[in-house]
CSV table of C-alpha atoms in Angstrom, one decimal:
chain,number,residue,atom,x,y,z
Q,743,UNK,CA,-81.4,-16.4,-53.6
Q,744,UNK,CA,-79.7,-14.1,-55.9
Q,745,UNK,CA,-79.4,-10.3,-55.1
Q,746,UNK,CA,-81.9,-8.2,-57.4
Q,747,UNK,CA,-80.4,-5.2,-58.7
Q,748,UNK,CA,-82.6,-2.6,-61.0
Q,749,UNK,CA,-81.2,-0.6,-63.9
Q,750,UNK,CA,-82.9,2.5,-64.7
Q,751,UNK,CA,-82.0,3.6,-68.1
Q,752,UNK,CA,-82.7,4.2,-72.0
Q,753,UNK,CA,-83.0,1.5,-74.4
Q,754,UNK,CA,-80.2,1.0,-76.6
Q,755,UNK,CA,-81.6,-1.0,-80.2
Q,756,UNK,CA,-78.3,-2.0,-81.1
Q,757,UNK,CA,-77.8,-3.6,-77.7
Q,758,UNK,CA,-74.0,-2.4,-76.9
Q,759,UNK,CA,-74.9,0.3,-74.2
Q,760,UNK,CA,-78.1,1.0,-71.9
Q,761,UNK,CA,-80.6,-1.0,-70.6
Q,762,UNK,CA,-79.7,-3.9,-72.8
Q,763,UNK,CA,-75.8,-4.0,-71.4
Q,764,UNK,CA,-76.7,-3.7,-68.0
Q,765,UNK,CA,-78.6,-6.8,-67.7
Q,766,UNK,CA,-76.3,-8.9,-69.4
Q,767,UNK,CA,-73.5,-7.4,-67.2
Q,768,UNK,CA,-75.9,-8.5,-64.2
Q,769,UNK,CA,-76.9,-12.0,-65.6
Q,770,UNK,CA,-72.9,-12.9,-66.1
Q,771,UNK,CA,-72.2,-11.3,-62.6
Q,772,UNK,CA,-74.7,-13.6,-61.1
Q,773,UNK,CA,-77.3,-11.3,-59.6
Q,774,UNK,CA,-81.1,-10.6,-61.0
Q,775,UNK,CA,-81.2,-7.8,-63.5
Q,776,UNK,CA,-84.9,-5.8,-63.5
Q,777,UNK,CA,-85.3,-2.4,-65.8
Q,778,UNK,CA,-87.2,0.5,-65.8
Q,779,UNK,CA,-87.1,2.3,-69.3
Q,780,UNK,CA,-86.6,5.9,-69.6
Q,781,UNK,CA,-86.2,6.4,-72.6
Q,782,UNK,CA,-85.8,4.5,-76.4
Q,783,UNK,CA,-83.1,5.4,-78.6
Q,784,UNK,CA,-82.7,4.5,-82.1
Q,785,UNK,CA,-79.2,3.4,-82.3
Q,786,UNK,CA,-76.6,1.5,-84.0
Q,787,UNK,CA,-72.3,1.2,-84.2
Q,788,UNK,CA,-72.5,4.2,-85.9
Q,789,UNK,CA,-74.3,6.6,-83.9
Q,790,UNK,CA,-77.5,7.5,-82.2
Q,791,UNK,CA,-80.3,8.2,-85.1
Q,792,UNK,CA,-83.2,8.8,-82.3
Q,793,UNK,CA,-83.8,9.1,-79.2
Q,794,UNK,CA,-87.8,9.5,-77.2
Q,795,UNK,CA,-88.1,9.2,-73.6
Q,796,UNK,CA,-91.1,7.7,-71.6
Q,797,UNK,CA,-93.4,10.2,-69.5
Q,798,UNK,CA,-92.2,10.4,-65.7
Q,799,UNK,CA,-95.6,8.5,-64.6
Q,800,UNK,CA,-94.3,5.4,-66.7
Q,801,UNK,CA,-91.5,5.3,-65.4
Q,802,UNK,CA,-92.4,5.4,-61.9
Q,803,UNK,CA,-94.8,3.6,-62.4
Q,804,UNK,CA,-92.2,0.6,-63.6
Q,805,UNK,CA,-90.0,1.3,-60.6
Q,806,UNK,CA,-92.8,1.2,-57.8
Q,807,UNK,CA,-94.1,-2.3,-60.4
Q,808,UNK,CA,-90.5,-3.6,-59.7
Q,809,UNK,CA,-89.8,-2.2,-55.7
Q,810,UNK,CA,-92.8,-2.6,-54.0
Q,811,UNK,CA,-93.2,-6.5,-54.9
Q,812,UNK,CA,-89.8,-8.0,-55.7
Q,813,UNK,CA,-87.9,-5.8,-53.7
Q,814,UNK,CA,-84.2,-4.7,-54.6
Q,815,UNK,CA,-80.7,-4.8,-53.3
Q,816,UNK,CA,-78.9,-1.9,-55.3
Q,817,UNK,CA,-80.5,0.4,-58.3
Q,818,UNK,CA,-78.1,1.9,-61.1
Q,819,UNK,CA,-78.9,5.1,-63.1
Q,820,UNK,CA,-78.3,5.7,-67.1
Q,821,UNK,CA,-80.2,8.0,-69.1
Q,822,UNK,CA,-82.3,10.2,-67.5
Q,823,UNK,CA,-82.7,12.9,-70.8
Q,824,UNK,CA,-84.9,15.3,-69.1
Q,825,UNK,CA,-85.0,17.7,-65.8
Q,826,UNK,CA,-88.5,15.7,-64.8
Q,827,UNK,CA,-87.3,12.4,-65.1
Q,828,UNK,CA,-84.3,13.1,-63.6
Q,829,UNK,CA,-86.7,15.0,-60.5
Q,830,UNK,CA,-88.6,12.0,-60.7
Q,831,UNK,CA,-86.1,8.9,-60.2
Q,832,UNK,CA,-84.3,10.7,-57.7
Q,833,UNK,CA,-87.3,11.1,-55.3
Q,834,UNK,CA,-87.8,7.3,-56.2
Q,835,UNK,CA,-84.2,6.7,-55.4
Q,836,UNK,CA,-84.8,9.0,-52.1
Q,837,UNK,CA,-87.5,6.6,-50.6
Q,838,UNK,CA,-85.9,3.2,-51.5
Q,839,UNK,CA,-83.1,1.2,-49.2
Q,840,UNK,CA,-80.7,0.3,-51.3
Q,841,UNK,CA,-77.3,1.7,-52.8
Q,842,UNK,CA,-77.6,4.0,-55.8
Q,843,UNK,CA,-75.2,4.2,-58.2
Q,844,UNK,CA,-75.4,7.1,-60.5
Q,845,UNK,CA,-73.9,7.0,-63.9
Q,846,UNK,CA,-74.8,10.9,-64.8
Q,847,UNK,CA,-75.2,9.7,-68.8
Q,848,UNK,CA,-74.3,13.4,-70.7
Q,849,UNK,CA,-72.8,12.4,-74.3
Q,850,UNK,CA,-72.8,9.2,-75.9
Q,851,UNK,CA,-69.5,7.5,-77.2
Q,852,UNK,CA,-70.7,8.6,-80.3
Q,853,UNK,CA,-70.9,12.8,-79.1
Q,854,UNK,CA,-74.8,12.6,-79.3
Q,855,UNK,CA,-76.1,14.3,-76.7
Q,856,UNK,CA,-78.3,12.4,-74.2
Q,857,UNK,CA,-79.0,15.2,-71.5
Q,858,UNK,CA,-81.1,17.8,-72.2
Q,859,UNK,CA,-78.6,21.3,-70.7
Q,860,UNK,CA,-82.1,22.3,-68.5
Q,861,UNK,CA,-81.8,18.9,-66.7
Q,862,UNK,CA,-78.3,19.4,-65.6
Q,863,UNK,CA,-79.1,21.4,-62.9
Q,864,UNK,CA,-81.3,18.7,-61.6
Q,865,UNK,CA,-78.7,16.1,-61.7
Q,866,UNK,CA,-76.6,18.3,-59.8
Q,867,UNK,CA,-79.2,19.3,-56.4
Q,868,UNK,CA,-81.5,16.2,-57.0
Q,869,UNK,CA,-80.0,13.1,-58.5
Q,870,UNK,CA,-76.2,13.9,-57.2
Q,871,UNK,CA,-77.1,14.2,-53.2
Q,872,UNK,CA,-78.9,10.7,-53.2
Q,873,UNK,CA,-75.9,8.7,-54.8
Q,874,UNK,CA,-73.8,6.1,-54.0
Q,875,UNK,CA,-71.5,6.4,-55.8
Q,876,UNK,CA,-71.7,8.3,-59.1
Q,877,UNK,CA,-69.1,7.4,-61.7
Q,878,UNK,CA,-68.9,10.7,-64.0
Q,879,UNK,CA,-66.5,10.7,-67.2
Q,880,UNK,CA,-64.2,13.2,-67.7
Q,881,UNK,CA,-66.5,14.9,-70.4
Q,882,UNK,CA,-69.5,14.6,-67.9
Q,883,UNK,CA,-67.2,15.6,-65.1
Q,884,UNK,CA,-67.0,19.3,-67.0
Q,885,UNK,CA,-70.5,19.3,-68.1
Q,886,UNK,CA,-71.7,19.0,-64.0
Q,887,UNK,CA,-68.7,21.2,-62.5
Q,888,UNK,CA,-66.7,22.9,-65.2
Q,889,UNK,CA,-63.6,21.2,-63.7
Q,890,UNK,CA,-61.6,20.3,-66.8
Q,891,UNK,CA,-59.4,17.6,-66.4
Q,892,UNK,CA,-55.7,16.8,-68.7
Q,893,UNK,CA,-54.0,15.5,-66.3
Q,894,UNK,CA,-53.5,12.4,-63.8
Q,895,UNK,CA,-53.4,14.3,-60.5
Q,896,UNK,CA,-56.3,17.2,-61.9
Q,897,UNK,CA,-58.6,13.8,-61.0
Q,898,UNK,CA,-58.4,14.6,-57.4
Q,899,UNK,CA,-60.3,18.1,-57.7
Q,900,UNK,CA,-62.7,16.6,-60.2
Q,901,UNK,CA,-63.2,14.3,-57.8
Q,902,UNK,CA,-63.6,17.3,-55.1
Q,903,UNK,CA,-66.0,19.0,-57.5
Q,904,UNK,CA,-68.6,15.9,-58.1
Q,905,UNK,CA,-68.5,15.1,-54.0
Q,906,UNK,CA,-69.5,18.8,-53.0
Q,907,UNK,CA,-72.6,18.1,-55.0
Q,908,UNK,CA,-73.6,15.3,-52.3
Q,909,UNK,CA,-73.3,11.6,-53.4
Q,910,UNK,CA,-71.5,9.6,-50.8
Q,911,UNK,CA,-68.3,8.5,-53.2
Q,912,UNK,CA,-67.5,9.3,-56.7
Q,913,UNK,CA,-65.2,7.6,-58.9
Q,914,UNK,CA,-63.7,10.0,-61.6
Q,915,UNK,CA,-63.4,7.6,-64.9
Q,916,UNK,CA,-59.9,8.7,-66.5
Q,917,UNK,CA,-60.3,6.9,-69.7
Q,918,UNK,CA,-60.3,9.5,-71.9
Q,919,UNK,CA,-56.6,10.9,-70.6
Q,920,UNK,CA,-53.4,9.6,-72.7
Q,921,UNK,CA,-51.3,6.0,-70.5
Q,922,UNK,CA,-53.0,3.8,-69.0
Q,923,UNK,CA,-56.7,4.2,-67.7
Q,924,UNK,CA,-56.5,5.4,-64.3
Q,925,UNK,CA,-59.7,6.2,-62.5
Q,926,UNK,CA,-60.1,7.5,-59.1
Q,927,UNK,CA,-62.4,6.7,-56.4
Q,928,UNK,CA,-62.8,8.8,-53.2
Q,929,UNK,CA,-65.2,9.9,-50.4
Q,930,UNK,CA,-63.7,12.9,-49.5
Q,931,UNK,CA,-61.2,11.3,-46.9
Q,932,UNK,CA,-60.6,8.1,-48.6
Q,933,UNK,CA,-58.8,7.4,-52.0
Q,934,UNK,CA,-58.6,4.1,-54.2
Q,935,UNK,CA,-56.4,4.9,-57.4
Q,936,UNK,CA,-57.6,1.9,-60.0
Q,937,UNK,CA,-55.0,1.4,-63.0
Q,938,UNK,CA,-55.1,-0.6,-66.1
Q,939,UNK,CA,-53.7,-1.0,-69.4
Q,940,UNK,CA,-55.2,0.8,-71.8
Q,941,UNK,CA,-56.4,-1.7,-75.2
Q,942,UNK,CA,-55.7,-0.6,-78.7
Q,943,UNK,CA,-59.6,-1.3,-79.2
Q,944,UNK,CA,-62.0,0.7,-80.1
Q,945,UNK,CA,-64.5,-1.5,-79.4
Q,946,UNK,CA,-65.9,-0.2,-76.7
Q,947,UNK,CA,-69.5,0.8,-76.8
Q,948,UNK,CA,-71.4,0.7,-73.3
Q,949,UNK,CA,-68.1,0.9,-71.3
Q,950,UNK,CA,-69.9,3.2,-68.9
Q,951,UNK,CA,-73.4,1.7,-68.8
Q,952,UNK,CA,-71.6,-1.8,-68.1
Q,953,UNK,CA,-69.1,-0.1,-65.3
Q,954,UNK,CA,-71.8,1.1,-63.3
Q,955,UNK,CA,-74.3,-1.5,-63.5
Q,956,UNK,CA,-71.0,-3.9,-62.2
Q,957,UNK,CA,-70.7,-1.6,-59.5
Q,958,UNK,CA,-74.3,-2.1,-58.6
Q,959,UNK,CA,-74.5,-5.6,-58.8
Q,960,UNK,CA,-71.3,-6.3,-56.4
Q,961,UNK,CA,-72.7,-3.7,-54.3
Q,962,UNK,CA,-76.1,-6.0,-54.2
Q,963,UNK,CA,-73.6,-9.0,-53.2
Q,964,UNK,CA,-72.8,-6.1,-49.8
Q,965,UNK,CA,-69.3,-5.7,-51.0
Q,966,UNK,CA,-68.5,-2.2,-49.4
Q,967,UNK,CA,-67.8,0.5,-52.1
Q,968,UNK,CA,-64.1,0.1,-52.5
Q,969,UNK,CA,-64.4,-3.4,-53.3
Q,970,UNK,CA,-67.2,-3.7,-55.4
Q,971,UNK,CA,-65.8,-0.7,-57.3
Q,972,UNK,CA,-62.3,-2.6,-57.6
Q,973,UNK,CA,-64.0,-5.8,-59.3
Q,974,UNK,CA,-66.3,-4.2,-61.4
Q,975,UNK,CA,-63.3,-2.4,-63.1
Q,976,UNK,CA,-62.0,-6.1,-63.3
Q,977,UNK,CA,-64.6,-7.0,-65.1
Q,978,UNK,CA,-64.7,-4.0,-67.4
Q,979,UNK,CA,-61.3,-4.4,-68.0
Q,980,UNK,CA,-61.6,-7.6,-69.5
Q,981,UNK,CA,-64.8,-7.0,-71.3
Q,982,UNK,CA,-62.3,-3.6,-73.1
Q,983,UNK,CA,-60.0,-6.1,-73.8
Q,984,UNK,CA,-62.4,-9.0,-75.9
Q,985,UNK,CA,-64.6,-6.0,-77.2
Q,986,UNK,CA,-66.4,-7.1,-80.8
Q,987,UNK,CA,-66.3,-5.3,-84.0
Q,988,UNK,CA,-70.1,-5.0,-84.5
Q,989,UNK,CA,-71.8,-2.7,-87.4
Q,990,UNK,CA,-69.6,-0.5,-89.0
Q,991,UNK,CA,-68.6,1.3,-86.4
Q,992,UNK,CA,-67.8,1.5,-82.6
Q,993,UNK,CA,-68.7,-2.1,-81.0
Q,994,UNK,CA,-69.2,-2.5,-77.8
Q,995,UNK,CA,-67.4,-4.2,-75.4
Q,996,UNK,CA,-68.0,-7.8,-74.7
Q,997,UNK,CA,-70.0,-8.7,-71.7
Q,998,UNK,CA,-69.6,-12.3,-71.7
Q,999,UNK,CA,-66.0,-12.9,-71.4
Q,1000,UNK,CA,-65.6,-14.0,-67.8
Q,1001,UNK,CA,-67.9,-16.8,-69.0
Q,1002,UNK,CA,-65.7,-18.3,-71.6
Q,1003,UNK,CA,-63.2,-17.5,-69.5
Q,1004,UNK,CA,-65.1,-20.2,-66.7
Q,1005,UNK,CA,-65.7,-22.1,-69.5
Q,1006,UNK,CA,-68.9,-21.7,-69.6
């Protein structure tokens, strides 16, 4: 059977990012992708135009829906928006047996905000301690710790900065510094530096959305963190690389390149 992994996360209408990316990443990764909405955005190539999130008791009530009768093998985080929901799916996250992987959504590709400032605080003592992994950018990294980072080797004391907060490993996403995208992956102890080119493509919508729920789904597969971390950048990598001009603005990247790739 295949492993069942859950995405917990806003909608995204134009399909590049969210909920919507995080299933297809699952479906081509080969695991079963489930989805409690938090929150539905109005949102294109060029931007976000809207954005309302659900009530906390819908979305628990779609995550105990989900859990309690299928069951799951790893759960990824996205868009949370508020303090409450983010109070609310990391007491579901608490009680469930599975790997958490937090993607601590702050600030769209676009620079919309999708993090209310009251609910940082939350993701910090409530969301943070129950991860994973949680795979902060280097604009989120700041938002959560004030650790700014310009620099290759300033990822290490990001990466200091996120794991004080609690989750089990954190991997600093480096995209955003000049060379090649570097990230960094650590438990405190342990330290995984993961390099690739960096495309001349700005096609890529949902990079982080599609990152994590990668992570998850390898995770499901009970790949230990390094690992599953290591392929999902793989597969990231390559979905950068074949990214799609869609709308008139930033595309997103493509998800289903490792299928042509199997000729599928």
């Amino acid at each position: 059977m295949k492993p069942n992994v859950l995405t917990v996360a806003g909608s995204d209408s134009g399909g590049g990012a969210g909920i919507q990316a995080d299933l297809k990443t699952m479906l081509v990764l080969g695991v079963h992708g489930m989805s409690v909405v938090t929150a539905v955005t109005a949102q294109n190539s060029l931007g976000v135009q809207g954005a309302w999130e659900l009530p906390a008791e819908a979305v628990r009530a779609q995550y105990r829906s989900v859990v309690d009768d299928i069951g799951v093998q790893a759960v990824k985080t996205g868009m949370l928006a508020s303090a409450e929901l983010v109070e609310t799916v990391a007491e579901l996250l608490a009680g469930t047996d599975a790997p958490a992987v937090v993607d601590p959504v702050g600030i769209s590709k676009h620079g919309d905000s999708l993090l209310a400032d009251s609910a940082l605080d939350a993701v910090r003592t409530k969301l943070l301690p129950v991860a994973t992994v949680a795979t902060p950018n280097l604009d989120e990294v700041a938002q959560l710790t004030g650790v700014r980072v310009e620099t290759e080797e300033q990822l290490r004391e990001a990466a200091s900065a996120v794991l004080a907060y609690g989750p089990r490993w954190v991997l600093v996403k480096g995209g955003h510094l000049a060379g090649d995208a570097v990230d960094l992956l650590s438990d405190g102890t342990e330290e995984h530096w993961l390099r690739a080119p960096r495309f001349d493509n700005r096609h890529t919508h949902g990079t982080g959305c599609t990152l994590a729920s990668a992570i998850a789904a390898h995770l499901a597969m009970g790949r230990p963190v390094p690992e599953a971390v290591a392929a999902a950048k793989e597969y990231v990598t390559g979905a950068i690389a074949a990214g799609f001009a869609l709308g008139g603005g930033i595309g997103p990247v493509d998800h289903g390149w490792a299928l042509r790739r199997e000729g599928l």
